[in-house]
């Protein structure tokens, strides 16, 4: 598949990297020469320095031969114009990053198939995380019958030091499994001999009505938040505070800039706005952070977010969630006390991946701090997997099947589970295993 990406910012460069690792034919257009050179040095892709809205630049990129255009530059106008050009050329799928509310209402007529707003995508993810105490990820698959849960393993957890085979022997029934472990930035597909360590980012797949056992094992709770503190004066902070307050959550926003605080106080009448340094223990304590169910650090600076979370945790706050622009840092957070992370880049990428993989693949989720994806796909009647047990499929070690939905019933499979046409299969795969997953669908 040939993919043209306009904009090599956080979202564009991340997608270019993922698609390149999958072996796709990727062309990136970036207007900033310095950024273009940086991306060219780090990716196996053609990078063109130019204006993504220019017909000449798009022609140089070979847009007429592309299967997909992803326009995610910082300019709404450039993104929409690029999609309009792609529509005229008959490019099958076109994605545009658009943040202007008025422009969003008009884009369908301008040739855009999917509109993505990274801030909105991240805010929606934050709403889920704030209501699942100390859970790093919570994603539903199979019409809600299966869930993927991610969490950092604490040093006091009874699972630390155990192998996955040990845990399997101790559990009653076969209702969940640990599918992967992210350790110091490296993703390990779960095998029986895999030994869990304190600080591991554990990814498990469970039947939705049987999550209590793995939650107890990992020391997790599923408790809706009643009081949330949002730290920072960014667009994401404002959007998240507004969404929380609209859902009846008592929300406090803390930011150090007086003019931003006045603006938020006017725009968000149901949010308590505190003007003060969100990294200052005195400010946080006086605001009542120790009584909060969750603290969301959403400034524009990774270091400030990390410090705010650590201070809040030291003061006795509940769940702490940290925004990171540099997602490479996420894989190093095990044992830090940070419960969950959010990235506008990853949130946007997830929505784009779900869109472009639709068809036999029903859902696609990237995992923070990891190069793995969680995918839900449908097994077609002509798939070579039909009639075979999972143990007979000879899937690469970069792939694990963690769940199956059949005739409306979702379950965690065993090695002797035989796949049938129409099954929905949930897998976790590294980039080198994506082709095998797509072949599995037939």
Short mmCIF file of C-alpha atoms in Angstrom, two decimals:
data_model
loop_
_atom_site.label_atom_id
_atom_site.label_comp_id
_atom_site.label_asym_id
_atom_site.label_seq_id
_atom_site.Cartn_x
_atom_site.Cartn_y
_atom_site.Cartn_z
CA UNK A 1 0.00 0.00 0.00
CA UNK A 2 1.27 3.47 -0.89
CA UNK A 3 0.65 6.11 1.77
CA UNK A 4 1.29 9.84 1.43
CA UNK A 5 1.58 11.73 4.74
CA UNK A 6 1.40 15.53 4.80
CA UNK A 7 3.10 16.92 7.89
CA UNK A 8 5.99 15.36 9.82
CA UNK A 9 4.99 16.64 13.24
CA UNK A 10 4.25 14.38 16.19
CA UNK A 11 1.34 12.53 14.57
CA UNK A 12 2.76 12.37 11.04
CA UNK A 13 6.21 11.14 12.03
CA UNK A 14 4.72 8.52 14.35
CA UNK A 15 2.45 7.14 11.63
CA UNK A 16 5.28 7.21 9.09
CA UNK A 17 7.42 5.17 11.45
CA UNK A 18 4.70 2.57 12.05
CA UNK A 19 3.84 2.19 8.37
CA UNK A 20 7.52 1.94 7.42
CA UNK A 21 8.05 -0.85 9.96
CA UNK A 22 5.13 -2.71 8.37
CA UNK A 23 6.83 -2.46 4.98
CA UNK A 24 4.37 0.00 3.45
CA UNK A 25 5.47 2.43 0.71
CA UNK A 26 5.53 5.73 2.63
CA UNK A 27 6.07 9.26 1.29
CA UNK A 28 6.21 12.19 3.73
CA UNK A 29 5.73 15.85 2.78
CA UNK A 30 7.08 18.42 5.27
CA UNK A 31 7.39 22.18 4.77
CA UNK A 32 10.12 22.71 7.38
CA UNK A 33 13.56 21.75 5.93
CA UNK A 34 15.07 20.97 9.32
CA UNK A 35 12.26 18.69 10.37
CA UNK A 36 12.22 17.04 6.94
CA UNK A 37 15.93 16.24 7.24
CA UNK A 38 15.43 14.84 10.73
CA UNK A 39 12.63 12.54 9.59
CA UNK A 40 14.59 11.43 6.52
CA UNK A 41 17.51 10.42 8.74
CA UNK A 42 15.34 8.27 11.00
CA UNK A 43 12.92 6.61 8.57
CA UNK A 44 13.07 4.26 5.62
CA UNK A 45 10.77 6.53 3.61
CA UNK A 46 10.89 9.20 0.92
CA UNK A 47 10.68 12.66 2.50
CA UNK A 48 9.88 15.68 0.31
CA UNK A 49 10.40 19.23 1.51
CA UNK A 50 7.50 21.33 0.29
CA UNK A 51 3.97 22.63 0.76
CA UNK A 52 1.47 19.81 1.20
CA UNK A 53 -1.25 21.90 -0.44
CA UNK A 54 0.80 22.48 -3.59
CA UNK A 55 -0.23 20.51 -6.67
CA UNK A 56 3.40 20.29 -7.78
CA UNK A 57 4.52 18.89 -4.41
CA UNK A 58 1.68 16.36 -4.33
CA UNK A 59 2.55 15.29 -7.87
CA UNK A 60 6.20 14.87 -6.85
CA UNK A 61 5.04 12.64 -4.01
CA UNK A 62 3.16 10.44 -6.47
CA UNK A 63 -0.23 11.17 -4.92
CA UNK A 64 -2.08 9.91 -8.01
CA UNK A 65 -0.75 6.40 -7.27
CA UNK A 66 -1.50 6.47 -3.53
CA UNK A 67 -4.02 4.30 -1.70
CA UNK A 68 -4.23 6.62 1.29
CA UNK A 69 -3.57 10.28 2.09
CA UNK A 70 -3.08 11.32 5.72
CA UNK A 71 -2.86 15.11 6.05
CA UNK A 72 -1.85 15.93 9.64
CA UNK A 73 0.17 19.13 9.36
CA UNK A 74 -0.37 21.96 11.86
CA UNK A 75 -2.44 23.87 9.26
CA UNK A 76 -6.11 22.96 8.90
CA UNK A 77 -6.21 24.69 5.50
CA UNK A 78 -3.25 22.73 4.12
CA UNK A 79 -4.76 19.46 5.34
CA UNK A 80 -8.15 20.10 3.76
CA UNK A 81 -6.66 21.32 0.47
CA UNK A 82 -4.48 18.20 0.26
CA UNK A 83 -7.55 16.01 0.78
CA UNK A 84 -9.49 17.95 -1.84
CA UNK A 85 -6.70 17.34 -4.35
CA UNK A 86 -6.63 13.65 -3.42
CA UNK A 87 -10.40 13.36 -3.89
CA UNK A 88 -10.15 14.83 -7.39
CA UNK A 89 -7.50 12.22 -8.21
CA UNK A 90 -9.73 9.43 -6.94
CA UNK A 91 -7.56 8.43 -3.96
CA UNK A 92 -9.72 5.91 -2.05
CA UNK A 93 -9.16 7.13 1.53
CA UNK A 94 -8.38 10.60 2.84
CA UNK A 95 -7.74 11.70 6.42
CA UNK A 96 -7.33 15.30 7.61
CA UNK A 97 -6.35 16.81 10.93
CA UNK A 98 -8.78 19.69 11.57
CA UNK A 99 -9.15 21.61 14.83
CA UNK A 100 -11.30 24.58 13.71
CA UNK A 101 -14.90 23.77 14.78
CA UNK A 102 -16.44 25.70 11.88
CA UNK A 103 -14.24 24.01 9.30
CA UNK A 104 -15.04 20.57 10.73
CA UNK A 105 -18.67 21.01 9.74
CA UNK A 106 -17.74 21.57 6.09
CA UNK A 107 -14.99 19.04 5.44
CA UNK A 108 -17.11 16.15 4.15
CA UNK A 109 -17.99 18.18 1.06
CA UNK A 110 -14.30 18.98 0.58
CA UNK A 111 -13.14 15.40 0.11
CA UNK A 112 -12.27 14.35 3.68
CA UNK A 113 -13.30 10.85 4.79
CA UNK A 114 -12.07 11.11 8.38
CA UNK A 115 -11.55 14.25 10.44
CA UNK A 116 -9.13 13.88 13.32
CA UNK A 117 -8.57 16.32 16.19
CA UNK A 118 -5.71 15.03 18.40
CA UNK A 119 -6.87 17.09 21.38
CA UNK A 120 -10.41 15.74 21.26
CA UNK A 121 -9.12 12.19 20.81
CA UNK A 122 -6.84 12.51 23.85
CA UNK A 123 -9.61 14.09 25.95
CA UNK A 124 -11.90 11.13 25.20
CA UNK A 125 -9.16 8.73 26.26
CA UNK A 126 -8.66 10.70 29.48
CA UNK A 127 -12.35 10.35 30.37
CA UNK A 128 -11.97 6.57 30.25
CA UNK A 129 -8.72 6.53 32.23
CA UNK A 130 -10.06 8.83 34.94
CA UNK A 131 -12.83 6.33 35.65
CA UNK A 132 -10.65 3.21 35.92
CA UNK A 133 -8.49 3.65 38.99
CA UNK A 134 -4.76 2.96 38.47
CA UNK A 135 -5.38 1.40 35.05
CA UNK A 136 -3.04 2.53 32.27
CA UNK A 137 -5.32 1.37 29.43
CA UNK A 138 -8.86 0.03 29.22
CA UNK A 139 -10.10 -0.83 25.73
CA UNK A 140 -13.20 -2.82 24.79
CA UNK A 141 -13.25 -5.40 22.01
CA UNK A 142 -15.83 -7.85 20.68
CA UNK A 143 -18.81 -5.54 21.32
CA UNK A 144 -17.70 -5.10 24.92
CA UNK A 145 -17.38 -8.82 25.62
CA UNK A 146 -13.60 -8.61 26.00
CA UNK A 147 -11.39 -5.88 27.46
CA UNK A 148 -7.70 -5.16 27.15
CA UNK A 149 -6.34 -3.77 30.40
CA UNK A 150 -2.91 -2.27 30.85
CA UNK A 151 -1.31 -1.54 34.22
CA UNK A 152 2.08 -1.03 35.82
CA UNK A 153 3.05 -3.85 38.16
CA UNK A 154 3.82 -2.56 41.65
CA UNK A 155 6.67 -4.01 43.71
CA UNK A 156 4.23 -5.37 46.30
CA UNK A 157 2.09 -7.22 43.77
CA UNK A 158 1.82 -10.97 44.26
CA UNK A 159 2.40 -11.35 40.51
CA UNK A 160 5.91 -9.84 40.65
CA UNK A 161 8.47 -12.63 40.30
CA UNK A 162 5.97 -15.17 38.97
CA UNK A 163 6.03 -16.69 35.50
CA UNK A 164 2.94 -16.54 33.32
CA UNK A 165 2.77 -20.33 33.56
CA UNK A 166 2.70 -20.05 37.38
CA UNK A 167 -0.18 -17.57 37.22
CA UNK A 168 -2.06 -19.75 34.77
CA UNK A 169 -1.85 -22.75 37.14
CA UNK A 170 -3.14 -20.68 40.05
CA UNK A 171 -6.16 -19.15 38.31
CA UNK A 172 -9.61 -20.68 38.28
CA UNK A 173 -10.96 -21.26 34.79
CA UNK A 174 -9.55 -19.72 31.63
CA UNK A 175 -11.05 -16.26 31.50
CA UNK A 176 -8.04 -13.98 31.04
CA UNK A 177 -4.42 -14.00 29.97
CA UNK A 178 -1.42 -11.70 30.06
CA UNK A 179 -0.77 -11.16 26.36
CA UNK A 180 2.27 -8.89 26.48
CA UNK A 181 4.68 -7.11 28.79
CA UNK A 182 6.37 -3.78 28.06
CA UNK A 183 9.67 -3.57 29.96
CA UNK A 184 12.05 -0.61 29.64
CA UNK A 185 10.70 0.23 26.20
CA UNK A 186 10.80 -3.35 24.87
CA UNK A 187 7.62 -5.31 24.17
CA UNK A 188 7.63 -9.00 25.08
CA UNK A 189 4.80 -11.17 23.76
CA UNK A 190 3.58 -13.25 26.70
CA UNK A 191 4.86 -16.83 26.91
CA UNK A 192 4.66 -19.36 29.72
CA UNK A 193 8.29 -18.80 30.72
CA UNK A 194 7.94 -14.99 30.84
CA UNK A 195 8.69 -13.80 34.38
CA UNK A 196 6.96 -10.64 35.57
CA UNK A 197 9.00 -7.92 37.24
CA UNK A 198 8.04 -4.91 39.33
CA UNK A 199 7.62 -1.92 37.04
CA UNK A 200 6.45 -4.00 34.06
CA UNK A 201 3.67 -2.52 31.93
CA UNK A 202 1.39 -5.56 31.79
CA UNK A 203 -1.23 -5.98 29.04
CA UNK A 204 -3.95 -8.51 29.72
CA UNK A 205 -7.06 -9.54 27.83
CA UNK A 206 -10.04 -10.69 29.87
CA UNK A 207 -13.68 -11.58 29.50
CA UNK A 208 -15.47 -8.39 30.51
CA UNK A 209 -17.53 -10.03 33.26
CA UNK A 210 -14.49 -11.80 34.73
CA UNK A 211 -12.09 -8.90 35.30
CA UNK A 212 -12.17 -9.08 39.11
CA UNK A 213 -9.59 -11.88 39.35
CA UNK A 214 -6.89 -10.18 37.26
CA UNK A 215 -7.72 -6.82 38.87
CA UNK A 216 -7.20 -8.34 42.33
CA UNK A 217 -3.96 -9.96 41.19
CA UNK A 218 -2.57 -6.66 39.90
CA UNK A 219 -3.99 -4.57 42.74
CA UNK A 220 -6.35 -2.58 40.49
CA UNK A 221 -9.75 -1.04 41.12
CA UNK A 222 -12.49 0.05 38.75
CA UNK A 223 -13.90 3.10 40.49
CA UNK A 224 -15.61 6.04 38.76
CA UNK A 225 -13.99 9.36 39.60
CA UNK A 226 -16.03 11.89 41.55
CA UNK A 227 -13.37 14.59 41.99
CA UNK A 228 -10.65 15.27 39.39
CA UNK A 229 -7.85 17.83 39.26
CA UNK A 230 -6.66 19.01 35.84
CA UNK A 231 -3.21 20.62 35.83
CA UNK A 232 -2.24 23.02 33.04
CA UNK A 233 -3.69 25.71 30.80
CA UNK A 234 -3.44 23.95 27.44
CA UNK A 235 -6.24 23.37 24.94
CA UNK A 236 -6.27 19.71 26.01
CA UNK A 237 -6.61 20.71 29.67
CA UNK A 238 -9.56 22.98 28.92
CA UNK A 239 -11.33 20.41 26.73
CA UNK A 240 -10.86 17.66 29.31
CA UNK A 241 -12.06 19.83 32.19
CA UNK A 242 -15.15 20.77 30.19
CA UNK A 243 -15.96 17.15 29.29
CA UNK A 244 -15.53 16.02 32.91
CA UNK A 245 -17.74 18.78 34.30
CA UNK A 246 -20.43 18.03 31.69
CA UNK A 247 -20.53 14.48 33.07
CA UNK A 248 -21.10 15.70 36.60
CA UNK A 249 -17.53 15.22 37.84
CA UNK A 250 -16.36 17.84 40.35
CA UNK A 251 -13.46 19.33 38.39
CA UNK A 252 -10.70 21.72 39.45
CA UNK A 253 -8.27 23.24 36.94
CA UNK A 254 -4.91 24.59 38.18
CA UNK A 255 -2.67 26.79 36.03
CA UNK A 256 -0.01 29.39 36.73
CA UNK A 257 -0.94 31.95 34.08
CA UNK A 258 -3.45 34.59 35.34
CA UNK A 259 -4.80 35.48 31.88
CA UNK A 260 -5.46 31.84 31.02
CA UNK A 261 -7.11 31.32 34.39
CA UNK A 262 -9.47 34.26 33.79
CA UNK A 263 -10.36 32.87 30.36
CA UNK A 264 -11.04 29.39 31.73
CA UNK A 265 -13.13 30.82 34.57
CA UNK A 266 -15.31 32.62 32.01
CA UNK A 267 -15.58 29.69 29.59
CA UNK A 268 -16.02 26.90 32.16
CA UNK A 269 -18.56 28.09 34.75
CA UNK A 270 -18.88 24.65 36.38
CA UNK A 271 -15.12 24.17 36.82
CA UNK A 272 -13.21 25.51 39.84
CA UNK A 273 -10.20 27.43 38.51
CA UNK A 274 -7.16 27.88 40.76
CA UNK A 275 -4.33 30.19 39.68
CA UNK A 276 -1.06 28.73 40.91
CA UNK A 277 1.99 26.67 39.96
CA UNK A 278 0.82 23.06 39.37
CA UNK A 279 4.22 21.75 40.48
CA UNK A 280 4.08 23.59 43.84
CA UNK A 281 3.19 21.19 46.71
CA UNK A 282 1.60 24.05 48.66
CA UNK A 283 -0.68 25.02 45.77
CA UNK A 284 -1.74 21.42 45.17
CA UNK A 285 -2.34 20.72 48.85
CA UNK A 286 -4.37 23.89 49.37
CA UNK A 287 -6.47 23.09 46.29
CA UNK A 288 -7.38 19.73 47.85
CA UNK A 289 -5.45 17.35 45.62
CA UNK A 290 -5.12 14.88 48.50
CA UNK A 291 -8.90 14.36 48.36
CA UNK A 292 -9.03 13.83 44.60
CA UNK A 293 -9.79 10.57 42.83
CA UNK A 294 -7.54 11.47 39.89
CA UNK A 295 -4.96 14.07 38.90
CA UNK A 296 -4.41 14.76 35.19
CA UNK A 297 -1.17 16.61 34.37
CA UNK A 298 -1.82 18.20 30.97
CA UNK A 299 0.61 21.09 30.56
CA UNK A 300 2.56 21.36 27.32
CA UNK A 301 5.83 20.26 28.95
CA UNK A 302 6.69 16.63 29.68
CA UNK A 303 9.02 17.50 32.55
CA UNK A 304 6.44 19.70 34.26
CA UNK A 305 3.77 17.03 33.87
CA UNK A 306 6.02 14.36 35.36
CA UNK A 307 7.00 16.58 38.29
CA UNK A 308 3.36 17.54 38.95
CA UNK A 309 2.34 13.87 39.02
CA UNK A 310 5.16 12.88 41.35
CA UNK A 311 4.33 15.74 43.73
CA UNK A 312 0.62 14.87 43.68
CA UNK A 313 1.40 11.21 44.33
CA UNK A 314 3.69 12.11 47.23
CA UNK A 315 0.88 14.20 48.73
CA UNK A 316 -1.42 11.17 48.67
CA UNK A 317 -3.48 11.81 45.55
CA UNK A 318 -5.36 8.89 43.99
CA UNK A 319 -4.73 7.99 40.36
CA UNK A 320 -2.20 10.20 38.56
CA UNK A 321 -2.22 10.46 34.76
CA UNK A 322 0.58 12.17 32.87
CA UNK A 323 0.53 13.70 29.39
CA UNK A 324 3.65 13.01 27.33
CA UNK A 325 4.64 14.48 23.98
CA UNK A 326 7.73 12.26 23.82
CA UNK A 327 6.14 8.81 23.89
CA UNK A 328 9.57 7.15 23.97
CA UNK A 329 9.65 8.07 27.67
CA UNK A 330 6.48 6.16 28.44
CA UNK A 331 8.16 2.76 28.33
CA UNK A 332 10.57 3.86 31.07
CA UNK A 333 7.92 4.82 33.65
CA UNK A 334 7.53 1.45 35.35
CA UNK A 335 7.88 1.86 39.12
CA UNK A 336 7.68 5.67 38.97
CA UNK A 337 4.24 5.87 40.55
CA UNK A 338 2.60 7.17 37.37
CA UNK A 339 -0.60 5.19 36.86
CA UNK A 340 -1.35 6.05 33.25
CA UNK A 341 -0.19 8.24 30.39
CA UNK A 342 -1.87 9.98 27.51
CA UNK A 343 -0.48 11.35 24.27
CA UNK A 344 -2.40 13.40 21.71
CA UNK A 345 -0.18 11.79 19.09
CA UNK A 346 -1.11 8.24 20.09
CA UNK A 347 -4.79 9.07 20.55
CA UNK A 348 -4.94 10.56 17.05
CA UNK A 349 -2.92 7.68 15.59
CA UNK A 350 -5.33 5.16 17.13
CA UNK A 351 -8.32 6.80 15.46
CA UNK A 352 -6.50 6.92 12.12
CA UNK A 353 -5.41 3.28 12.39
CA UNK A 354 -8.94 2.16 13.23
CA UNK A 355 -10.16 3.95 10.11
CA UNK A 356 -7.57 2.66 7.65
CA UNK A 357 -7.62 -0.93 8.94
CA UNK A 358 -11.40 -1.18 8.83
CA UNK A 359 -12.93 -4.01 6.83
CA UNK A 360 -11.92 -7.44 8.06
CA UNK A 361 -10.00 -5.61 10.80
CA UNK A 362 -12.63 -4.02 13.05
CA UNK A 363 -10.40 -2.19 15.51
CA UNK A 364 -6.77 -1.19 15.94
CA UNK A 365 -5.17 0.27 19.06
CA UNK A 366 -1.58 1.36 19.56
CA UNK A 367 -0.08 0.82 23.01
CA UNK A 368 1.76 3.69 24.77
CA UNK A 369 5.49 3.10 25.12
CA UNK A 370 5.33 0.11 22.79
CA UNK A 371 5.49 -0.63 19.08
CA UNK A 372 2.73 -3.24 19.43
CA UNK A 373 -0.86 -2.99 18.24
CA UNK A 374 -4.00 -4.65 19.55
CA UNK A 375 -6.25 -5.66 16.64
CA UNK A 376 -9.72 -7.13 16.29
CA UNK A 377 -10.27 -8.90 12.98
CA UNK A 378 -12.88 -11.12 11.40
CA UNK A 379 -11.94 -14.55 10.06
CA UNK A 380 -13.34 -14.81 6.54
CA UNK A 381 -14.62 -18.09 5.05
CA UNK A 382 -11.57 -18.36 2.76
CA UNK A 383 -9.05 -17.81 5.56
CA UNK A 384 -6.41 -20.54 5.86
CA UNK A 385 -7.07 -20.49 9.61
CA UNK A 386 -10.63 -21.85 9.32
CA UNK A 387 -10.88 -25.32 10.83
CA UNK A 388 -7.46 -25.16 12.48
CA UNK A 389 -6.52 -25.00 16.15
CA UNK A 390 -4.51 -21.97 17.24
CA UNK A 391 -1.57 -24.24 18.03
CA UNK A 392 -1.55 -25.40 14.40
CA UNK A 393 -1.40 -21.94 12.82
CA UNK A 394 2.34 -21.46 13.28
CA UNK A 395 1.91 -17.76 13.97
CA UNK A 396 5.17 -15.83 14.40
CA UNK A 397 6.36 -15.16 17.95
CA UNK A 398 5.54 -11.50 17.37
CA UNK A 399 1.80 -12.34 17.47
CA UNK A 400 -0.49 -13.69 20.18
CA UNK A 401 -4.23 -14.42 20.00
CA UNK A 402 -5.85 -13.21 23.21
CA UNK A 403 -9.58 -13.40 22.57
CA UNK A 404 -12.31 -14.78 20.32
CA UNK A 405 -15.93 -13.76 19.79
CA UNK A 406 -18.19 -16.39 18.22
CA UNK A 407 -21.93 -16.02 17.66
CA UNK A 408 -22.07 -13.17 20.15
CA UNK A 409 -20.14 -14.98 22.90
CA UNK A 410 -16.64 -13.77 23.79
CA UNK A 411 -14.01 -15.95 25.42
CA UNK A 412 -10.28 -16.31 25.99
CA UNK A 413 -9.04 -19.15 23.74
CA UNK A 414 -6.70 -22.05 24.44
CA UNK A 415 -4.17 -23.59 22.11
CA UNK A 416 -6.71 -26.22 21.05
CA UNK A 417 -9.40 -23.65 20.16
CA UNK A 418 -10.43 -24.24 16.52
CA UNK A 419 -11.22 -21.10 14.54
CA UNK A 420 -14.41 -20.81 12.51
CA UNK A 421 -15.47 -18.49 9.70
CA UNK A 422 -17.02 -15.34 11.14
CA UNK A 423 -15.04 -15.47 14.37
CA UNK A 424 -13.76 -12.15 15.66
CA UNK A 425 -10.19 -12.62 16.87
CA UNK A 426 -8.33 -10.20 19.15
CA UNK A 427 -4.56 -10.26 18.73
CA UNK A 428 -1.58 -8.28 19.96
CA UNK A 429 1.13 -7.97 17.33
CA UNK A 430 4.48 -6.29 16.83
CA UNK A 431 5.02 -4.48 13.49
CA UNK A 432 6.75 -7.46 11.91
CA UNK A 433 3.69 -9.59 12.67
CA UNK A 434 1.03 -7.33 11.09
CA UNK A 435 1.24 -9.10 7.72
CA UNK A 436 0.63 -12.47 9.40
CA UNK A 437 -2.39 -11.02 11.21
CA UNK A 438 -3.86 -9.70 7.97
CA UNK A 439 -3.28 -13.10 6.34
CA UNK A 440 -5.08 -14.73 9.28
CA UNK A 441 -8.23 -12.81 8.33
CA UNK A 442 -8.05 -14.21 4.80
#
